[in-house]
mmCIF file of C-alpha atoms in Angstrom:
data_model
loop_
_atom_site.group_PDB
_atom_site.id
_atom_site.type_symbol
_atom_site.label_atom_id
_atom_site.label_comp_id
_atom_site.label_asym_id
_atom_site.label_seq_id
_atom_site.Cartn_x
_atom_site.Cartn_y
_atom_site.Cartn_z
ATOM 1 C CA MET A 2 -26.475 -38.764 20.320
ATOM 2 C CA SER A 3 -25.965 -41.817 18.132
ATOM 3 C CA VAL A 4 -22.455 -42.942 17.345
ATOM 4 C CA LEU A 5 -20.953 -45.425 14.941
ATOM 5 C CA ASN A 6 -20.458 -48.968 16.148
ATOM 6 C CA ILE A 7 -16.753 -48.575 15.437
ATOM 7 C CA PRO A 8 -14.940 -47.003 18.420
ATOM 8 C CA ASN A 9 -13.010 -43.802 17.728
ATOM 9 C CA SER A 10 -13.725 -43.993 14.018
ATOM 10 C CA LYS A 11 -12.144 -41.440 11.748
ATOM 11 C CA ILE A 12 -14.830 -40.921 9.133
ATOM 12 C CA GLY A 13 -14.037 -40.108 5.528
ATOM 13 C CA LEU A 14 -16.705 -38.731 3.190
ATOM 14 C CA VAL A 15 -16.600 -39.222 -0.594
ATOM 15 C CA LEU A 16 -18.945 -37.109 -2.726
ATOM 16 C CA SER A 17 -19.293 -37.782 -6.454
ATOM 17 C CA GLY A 18 -20.068 -35.410 -9.275
ATOM 18 C CA GLY A 19 -23.513 -35.297 -10.857
ATOM 19 C CA GLY A 20 -24.782 -31.731 -11.168
ATOM 20 C CA ILE A 21 -28.165 -31.011 -9.588
ATOM 21 C CA ARG A 22 -28.352 -34.620 -8.479
ATOM 22 C CA GLY A 23 -25.623 -33.671 -6.014
ATOM 23 C CA MET A 24 -28.287 -32.104 -3.812
ATOM 24 C CA ALA A 25 -28.676 -35.657 -2.526
ATOM 25 C CA HIS A 26 -25.253 -35.140 -0.881
ATOM 26 C CA ILE A 27 -26.799 -32.358 1.190
ATOM 27 C CA GLY A 28 -29.561 -34.761 2.224
ATOM 28 C CA LEU A 29 -26.856 -37.152 3.422
ATOM 29 C CA LEU A 30 -25.187 -34.388 5.441
ATOM 30 C CA LYS A 31 -28.481 -33.562 7.129
ATOM 31 C CA ALA A 32 -29.018 -37.228 8.009
ATOM 32 C CA MET A 33 -25.473 -37.424 9.401
ATOM 33 C CA ASN A 34 -25.989 -34.317 11.515
ATOM 34 C CA GLU A 35 -29.187 -35.724 12.999
ATOM 35 C CA ARG A 36 -27.303 -38.850 14.085
ATOM 36 C CA GLY A 37 -24.323 -37.031 15.557
ATOM 37 C CA LEU A 38 -22.012 -38.150 12.756
ATOM 38 C CA GLU A 39 -19.295 -35.856 11.479
ATOM 39 C CA ALA A 40 -16.847 -36.473 8.650
ATOM 40 C CA HIS A 41 -13.221 -35.787 9.515
ATOM 41 C CA GLU A 42 -11.922 -35.584 5.938
ATOM 42 C CA ILE A 43 -13.654 -35.137 2.582
ATOM 43 C CA ALA A 44 -12.871 -35.961 -1.040
ATOM 44 C CA GLY A 45 -15.042 -34.805 -3.911
ATOM 45 C CA ALA A 46 -15.371 -34.248 -7.624
ATOM 46 C CA SER A 47 -17.407 -31.563 -9.386
ATOM 47 C CA VAL A 48 -20.539 -30.690 -7.374
ATOM 48 C CA GLY A 49 -19.307 -33.102 -4.697
ATOM 49 C CA ALA A 50 -16.172 -31.003 -4.266
ATOM 50 C CA LEU A 51 -18.238 -27.845 -3.915
ATOM 51 C CA ILE A 52 -20.608 -29.343 -1.342
ATOM 52 C CA GLY A 53 -17.631 -30.808 0.496
ATOM 53 C CA ALA A 54 -16.061 -27.352 0.654
ATOM 54 C CA LEU A 55 -19.271 -25.783 1.977
ATOM 55 C CA TYR A 56 -19.480 -28.513 4.616
ATOM 56 C CA ALA A 57 -15.830 -28.055 5.594
ATOM 57 C CA ASN A 58 -16.484 -24.328 5.924
ATOM 58 C CA GLY A 59 -19.290 -24.839 8.427
ATOM 59 C CA ILE A 60 -22.173 -23.915 6.109
ATOM 60 C CA SER A 61 -25.523 -25.360 7.224
ATOM 61 C CA THR A 62 -27.480 -27.714 4.973
ATOM 62 C CA ASP A 63 -30.275 -25.138 4.648
ATOM 63 C CA ASP A 64 -27.784 -22.515 3.470
ATOM 64 C CA MET A 65 -26.241 -25.007 1.044
ATOM 65 C CA LEU A 66 -29.610 -25.566 -0.597
ATOM 66 C CA ASN A 67 -30.221 -21.826 -0.781
ATOM 67 C CA PHE A 68 -26.804 -21.358 -2.387
ATOM 68 C CA PHE A 69 -27.689 -23.688 -5.256
ATOM 69 C CA LYS A 70 -31.190 -22.295 -5.621
ATOM 70 C CA GLN A 71 -29.994 -18.690 -5.780
ATOM 71 C CA THR A 72 -26.887 -19.164 -7.942
ATOM 72 C CA PRO A 73 -27.838 -18.691 -11.609
ATOM 73 C CA LEU A 74 -26.885 -21.347 -14.121
ATOM 74 C CA PHE A 75 -27.793 -19.609 -17.365
ATOM 75 C CA GLN A 76 -27.448 -15.879 -16.773
ATOM 76 C CA TYR A 77 -26.923 -13.714 -19.862
ATOM 77 C CA SER A 78 -23.971 -11.836 -18.366
ATOM 78 C CA PHE A 79 -22.252 -15.170 -17.654
ATOM 79 C CA PHE A 80 -22.287 -16.369 -21.268
ATOM 80 C CA ALA A 81 -18.830 -17.216 -22.604
ATOM 81 C CA LEU A 82 -17.336 -14.979 -25.277
ATOM 82 C CA GLY A 83 -14.189 -16.150 -27.018
ATOM 83 C CA LYS A 84 -13.955 -19.229 -24.811
ATOM 84 C CA PRO A 85 -15.001 -22.857 -25.252
ATOM 85 C CA GLY A 86 -18.240 -23.602 -23.453
ATOM 86 C CA LEU A 87 -21.578 -21.828 -23.159
ATOM 87 C CA ILE A 88 -20.968 -20.307 -19.714
ATOM 88 C CA ASN A 89 -17.825 -18.491 -18.550
ATOM 89 C CA THR A 90 -17.034 -20.413 -15.360
ATOM 90 C CA ILE A 91 -14.753 -17.723 -13.939
ATOM 91 C CA LYS A 92 -17.782 -15.415 -13.636
ATOM 92 C CA TYR A 93 -18.797 -17.459 -10.587
ATOM 93 C CA LYS A 94 -15.671 -16.508 -8.650
ATOM 94 C CA ASN A 95 -17.317 -13.517 -6.957
ATOM 95 C CA VAL A 96 -20.337 -15.671 -6.057
ATOM 96 C CA PHE A 97 -18.050 -18.180 -4.357
ATOM 97 C CA LYS A 98 -16.161 -15.468 -2.458
ATOM 98 C CA LYS A 99 -19.304 -14.784 -0.427
ATOM 99 C CA HIS A 100 -18.954 -18.243 1.124
ATOM 100 C CA PHE A 101 -15.166 -18.659 1.011
ATOM 101 C CA SER A 102 -13.894 -15.196 1.953
ATOM 102 C CA GLU A 103 -10.440 -16.470 2.968
ATOM 103 C CA ASN A 104 -10.183 -18.461 -0.272
ATOM 104 C CA SER A 105 -7.816 -21.173 0.922
ATOM 105 C CA PHE A 106 -7.899 -24.860 1.739
ATOM 106 C CA GLU A 107 -6.112 -24.059 4.974
ATOM 107 C CA SER A 108 -9.015 -21.888 6.172
ATOM 108 C CA LEU A 109 -11.417 -24.854 6.106
ATOM 109 C CA SER A 110 -12.189 -26.736 9.309
ATOM 110 C CA LYS A 111 -11.604 -30.133 7.671
ATOM 111 C CA PRO A 112 -9.094 -31.475 5.123
ATOM 112 C CA LEU A 113 -10.598 -31.397 1.627
ATOM 113 C CA TYR A 114 -9.339 -33.142 -1.518
ATOM 114 C CA VAL A 115 -10.669 -31.727 -4.784
ATOM 115 C CA VAL A 116 -10.255 -33.554 -8.088
ATOM 116 C CA ALA A 117 -10.142 -31.761 -11.451
ATOM 117 C CA THR A 118 -9.189 -32.857 -14.965
ATOM 118 C CA ASP A 119 -6.043 -31.422 -16.538
ATOM 119 C CA LEU A 120 -7.119 -30.940 -20.158
ATOM 120 C CA ILE A 121 -3.615 -30.106 -21.371
ATOM 121 C CA ASN A 122 -1.877 -33.236 -20.145
ATOM 122 C CA GLY A 123 -4.909 -35.505 -20.010
ATOM 123 C CA THR A 124 -4.397 -36.354 -16.355
ATOM 124 C CA GLU A 125 -6.128 -36.125 -13.004
ATOM 125 C CA LYS A 126 -5.129 -33.347 -10.603
ATOM 126 C CA MET A 127 -5.833 -33.336 -6.878
ATOM 127 C CA PHE A 128 -5.894 -30.011 -5.027
ATOM 128 C CA ASN A 129 -5.730 -29.818 -1.230
ATOM 129 C CA GLN A 130 -3.743 -26.701 -0.387
ATOM 130 C CA GLY A 131 -3.405 -23.057 -1.395
ATOM 131 C CA GLU A 132 -6.121 -21.183 -3.257
ATOM 132 C CA LEU A 133 -9.533 -22.823 -2.975
ATOM 133 C CA ILE A 134 -12.011 -21.163 -5.331
ATOM 134 C CA LEU A 135 -10.294 -21.746 -8.675
ATOM 135 C CA PRO A 136 -9.857 -25.510 -8.068
ATOM 136 C CA LEU A 137 -13.519 -25.712 -7.028
ATOM 137 C CA LEU A 138 -14.576 -23.924 -10.212
ATOM 138 C CA GLY A 139 -12.334 -26.131 -12.320
ATOM 139 C CA SER A 140 -13.592 -29.320 -10.719
ATOM 140 C CA ALA A 141 -17.210 -28.271 -11.341
ATOM 141 C CA ALA A 142 -16.704 -27.042 -14.918
ATOM 142 C CA LEU A 143 -18.993 -29.556 -16.608
ATOM 143 C CA THR A 144 -18.140 -29.724 -20.288
ATOM 144 C CA PRO A 145 -19.284 -28.575 -22.772
ATOM 145 C CA VAL A 146 -21.594 -26.240 -20.824
ATOM 146 C CA PHE A 147 -18.978 -24.509 -18.649
ATOM 147 C CA SER A 148 -15.643 -23.180 -19.871
ATOM 148 C CA PRO A 149 -12.403 -24.687 -18.493
ATOM 149 C CA VAL A 150 -10.649 -22.819 -15.675
ATOM 150 C CA GLU A 151 -7.007 -21.789 -16.018
ATOM 151 C CA ILE A 152 -4.728 -22.376 -13.025
ATOM 152 C CA ASP A 153 -0.988 -21.743 -13.382
ATOM 153 C CA GLY A 154 -1.231 -21.931 -17.168
ATOM 154 C CA VAL A 155 -3.148 -25.223 -17.217
ATOM 155 C CA LEU A 156 -6.805 -25.631 -18.212
ATOM 156 C CA TYR A 157 -8.943 -27.659 -15.827
ATOM 157 C CA ALA A 158 -12.436 -29.101 -16.282
ATOM 158 C CA ASP A 159 -14.908 -31.368 -14.508
ATOM 159 C CA GLY A 160 -13.151 -33.707 -12.091
ATOM 160 C CA GLY A 161 -15.681 -36.416 -12.879
ATOM 161 C CA ILE A 162 -14.135 -36.934 -16.308
ATOM 162 C CA MET A 163 -11.086 -38.646 -14.815
ATOM 163 C CA ASN A 164 -12.229 -39.597 -11.320
ATOM 164 C CA ASN A 165 -15.832 -39.142 -10.287
ATOM 165 C CA PHE A 166 -15.439 -40.929 -6.949
ATOM 166 C CA PRO A 167 -12.027 -40.026 -5.431
ATOM 167 C CA LYS A 168 -12.155 -42.469 -2.538
ATOM 168 C CA GLU A 169 -8.457 -43.326 -2.775
ATOM 169 C CA TYR A 170 -7.410 -39.999 -1.217
ATOM 170 C CA LEU A 171 -9.065 -41.014 2.057
ATOM 171 C CA GLU A 172 -8.208 -44.702 2.261
ATOM 172 C CA GLU A 173 -4.978 -44.251 4.232
ATOM 173 C CA ARG A 174 -6.325 -41.364 6.295
ATOM 174 C CA CYS A 175 -9.689 -42.696 7.462
ATOM 175 C CA ASP A 176 -10.908 -46.019 8.839
ATOM 176 C CA PHE A 177 -14.601 -45.701 7.963
ATOM 177 C CA ILE A 178 -15.757 -44.415 4.571
ATOM 178 C CA ILE A 179 -19.197 -42.995 3.825
ATOM 179 C CA GLY A 180 -19.768 -42.619 0.092
ATOM 180 C CA SER A 181 -22.446 -40.731 -1.800
ATOM 181 C CA ASN A 182 -22.695 -41.497 -5.505
ATOM 182 C CA VAL A 183 -25.222 -39.477 -7.506
ATOM 183 C CA SER A 184 -23.972 -40.468 -10.964
ATOM 184 C CA VAL A 185 -26.268 -43.438 -10.897
ATOM 185 C CA ASN A 186 -26.689 -46.289 -13.341
ATOM 186 C CA GLY A 187 -30.448 -46.741 -13.162
ATOM 187 C CA LYS A 188 -32.783 -48.224 -15.732
ATOM 188 C CA LEU A 189 -34.273 -45.927 -18.374
ATOM 189 C CA THR A 190 -37.163 -46.283 -20.792
ATOM 190 C CA LYS A 191 -36.830 -46.091 -24.561
ATOM 191 C CA LYS A 192 -38.621 -42.727 -24.463
ATOM 192 C CA GLU A 193 -35.771 -41.342 -22.362
ATOM 193 C CA LEU A 194 -33.271 -42.208 -25.113
ATOM 194 C CA ASN A 195 -34.995 -40.740 -28.151
ATOM 195 C CA ASN A 196 -32.484 -38.055 -29.195
ATOM 196 C CA SER A 197 -28.734 -37.591 -29.573
ATOM 197 C CA ILE A 198 -28.336 -35.476 -26.433
ATOM 198 C CA GLN A 199 -30.071 -38.039 -24.229
ATOM 199 C CA LEU A 200 -28.074 -40.843 -25.809
ATOM 200 C CA ALA A 201 -24.760 -39.030 -25.338
ATOM 201 C CA GLY A 202 -25.600 -38.271 -21.711
ATOM 202 C CA ARG A 203 -26.497 -41.889 -21.036
ATOM 203 C CA ILE A 204 -23.304 -43.218 -22.612
ATOM 204 C CA THR A 205 -21.132 -40.728 -20.729
ATOM 205 C CA GLY A 206 -22.855 -41.615 -17.476
ATOM 206 C CA LEU A 207 -22.332 -45.326 -18.020
ATOM 207 C CA MET A 208 -18.638 -44.821 -18.787
ATOM 208 C CA ILE A 209 -18.118 -42.736 -15.645
ATOM 209 C CA TYR A 210 -19.968 -45.246 -13.493
ATOM 210 C CA ALA A 211 -18.029 -48.200 -14.912
ATOM 211 C CA SER A 212 -14.692 -46.531 -14.134
ATOM 212 C CA CYS A 213 -15.641 -46.018 -10.468
ATOM 213 C CA ARG A 214 -17.815 -49.064 -9.810
ATOM 214 C CA GLU A 215 -15.238 -51.027 -7.815
ATOM 215 C CA LYS A 216 -14.408 -48.109 -5.498
ATOM 216 C CA ILE A 217 -18.075 -47.311 -4.962
ATOM 217 C CA GLY A 218 -18.724 -50.854 -3.794
ATOM 218 C CA GLU A 219 -15.916 -50.700 -1.228
ATOM 219 C CA CYS A 220 -17.515 -48.016 0.979
ATOM 220 C CA ASP A 221 -18.546 -48.936 4.514
ATOM 221 C CA VAL A 222 -21.770 -47.004 3.953
ATOM 222 C CA LEU A 223 -22.994 -46.156 0.459
ATOM 223 C CA VAL A 224 -25.821 -43.841 -0.527
ATOM 224 C CA GLU A 225 -26.683 -44.282 -4.212
ATOM 225 C CA PRO A 226 -30.321 -43.331 -4.943
ATOM 226 C CA GLN A 227 -31.388 -44.811 -8.270
ATOM 227 C CA GLU A 228 -34.316 -42.373 -8.399
ATOM 228 C CA LEU A 229 -31.862 -39.603 -9.293
ATOM 229 C CA GLU A 230 -31.608 -40.998 -12.825
ATOM 230 C CA HIS A 231 -34.803 -39.115 -13.687
ATOM 231 C CA ILE A 232 -33.473 -35.721 -12.510
ATOM 232 C CA GLY A 233 -31.605 -33.703 -15.124
ATOM 233 C CA VAL A 234 -28.005 -32.840 -14.322
ATOM 234 C CA LEU A 235 -28.716 -29.123 -14.859
ATOM 235 C CA ASP A 236 -32.419 -29.067 -13.935
ATOM 236 C CA LYS A 237 -32.726 -26.689 -10.972
ATOM 237 C CA LYS A 238 -36.369 -27.721 -10.586
ATOM 238 C CA GLY A 239 -35.037 -31.026 -9.246
ATOM 239 C CA ILE A 240 -33.121 -29.500 -6.316
ATOM 240 C CA ASP A 241 -35.686 -30.222 -3.606
ATOM 241 C CA LYS A 242 -36.500 -33.675 -4.951
ATOM 242 C CA ALA A 243 -32.838 -34.719 -5.119
ATOM 243 C CA PHE A 244 -32.278 -33.434 -1.583
ATOM 244 C CA ALA A 245 -35.308 -35.332 -0.249
ATOM 245 C CA VAL A 246 -34.306 -38.558 -1.981
ATOM 246 C CA GLY A 247 -30.772 -38.276 -0.635
ATOM 247 C CA TYR A 248 -32.013 -37.626 2.884
ATOM 248 C CA ASP A 249 -34.382 -40.605 2.868
ATOM 249 C CA LYS A 250 -31.825 -43.023 1.431
ATOM 250 C CA ALA A 251 -29.065 -41.784 3.750
ATOM 251 C CA SER A 252 -31.286 -42.046 6.831
ATOM 252 C CA PHE A 253 -32.059 -45.671 5.998
ATOM 253 C CA ALA A 254 -28.402 -46.523 5.324
ATOM 254 C CA LEU A 255 -27.017 -44.774 8.410
ATOM 255 C CA ASP A 256 -29.540 -46.332 10.768
ATOM 256 C CA LYS A 257 -27.906 -49.676 10.016
ATOM 257 C CA VAL A 258 -24.542 -48.563 11.446
ATOM 258 C CA VAL A 259 -25.419 -46.317 14.383
ATOM 259 C CA SER A 260 -26.543 -47.288 17.852
#
């Protein structure tokens, strides 16, 4: 099998947030598997945290894709009542238990660092021990669609708000960093910015990218498919396309560093 050109490398994997575009992360994992590459530690935000947890729990890439295809986004019984947000995030807890039956960071086969946003104190929170599912739900609670998740009296939301590319948690632990950024900063047409929702999404995306740009550029291998810009963050029809784009881009990038 192919190995990195760096002897005895301890590989760190950073997975950004980005909703459905995060299926490109799964494409990267498939490309890594085919080249005999395995991450030793993982850091992620939002959908990146969830995919990182599935990977650390030994879930295959095919089963990861099926998980996202089969998990409902807008199911009537999941609508939020008396909570901020359209969807009650905590309703997904039973769905997650099917894949994380032990429900702890310690049960995973690899160290995982999950970033969420503390809405009460306005700070970033990193979870890496104890209960697993609630931090995953909090990290992936994309506002304003999904309601915040309460953990120990604190409300948590999308980790990408404060830190969409948590590379710093791996810098002292790993000597080779593979990064996958799906919150891309691609070029749009005027037609793609013709209403308030599109404009707000574009501005938010640019702000998130700007805050992480330096860290993204420091990765030893970076997968950042610009084609993902045209896939909606919550558009499940884009799952297969995002996965395919991620796989193709990752294969090209990894072939430069394996022998």
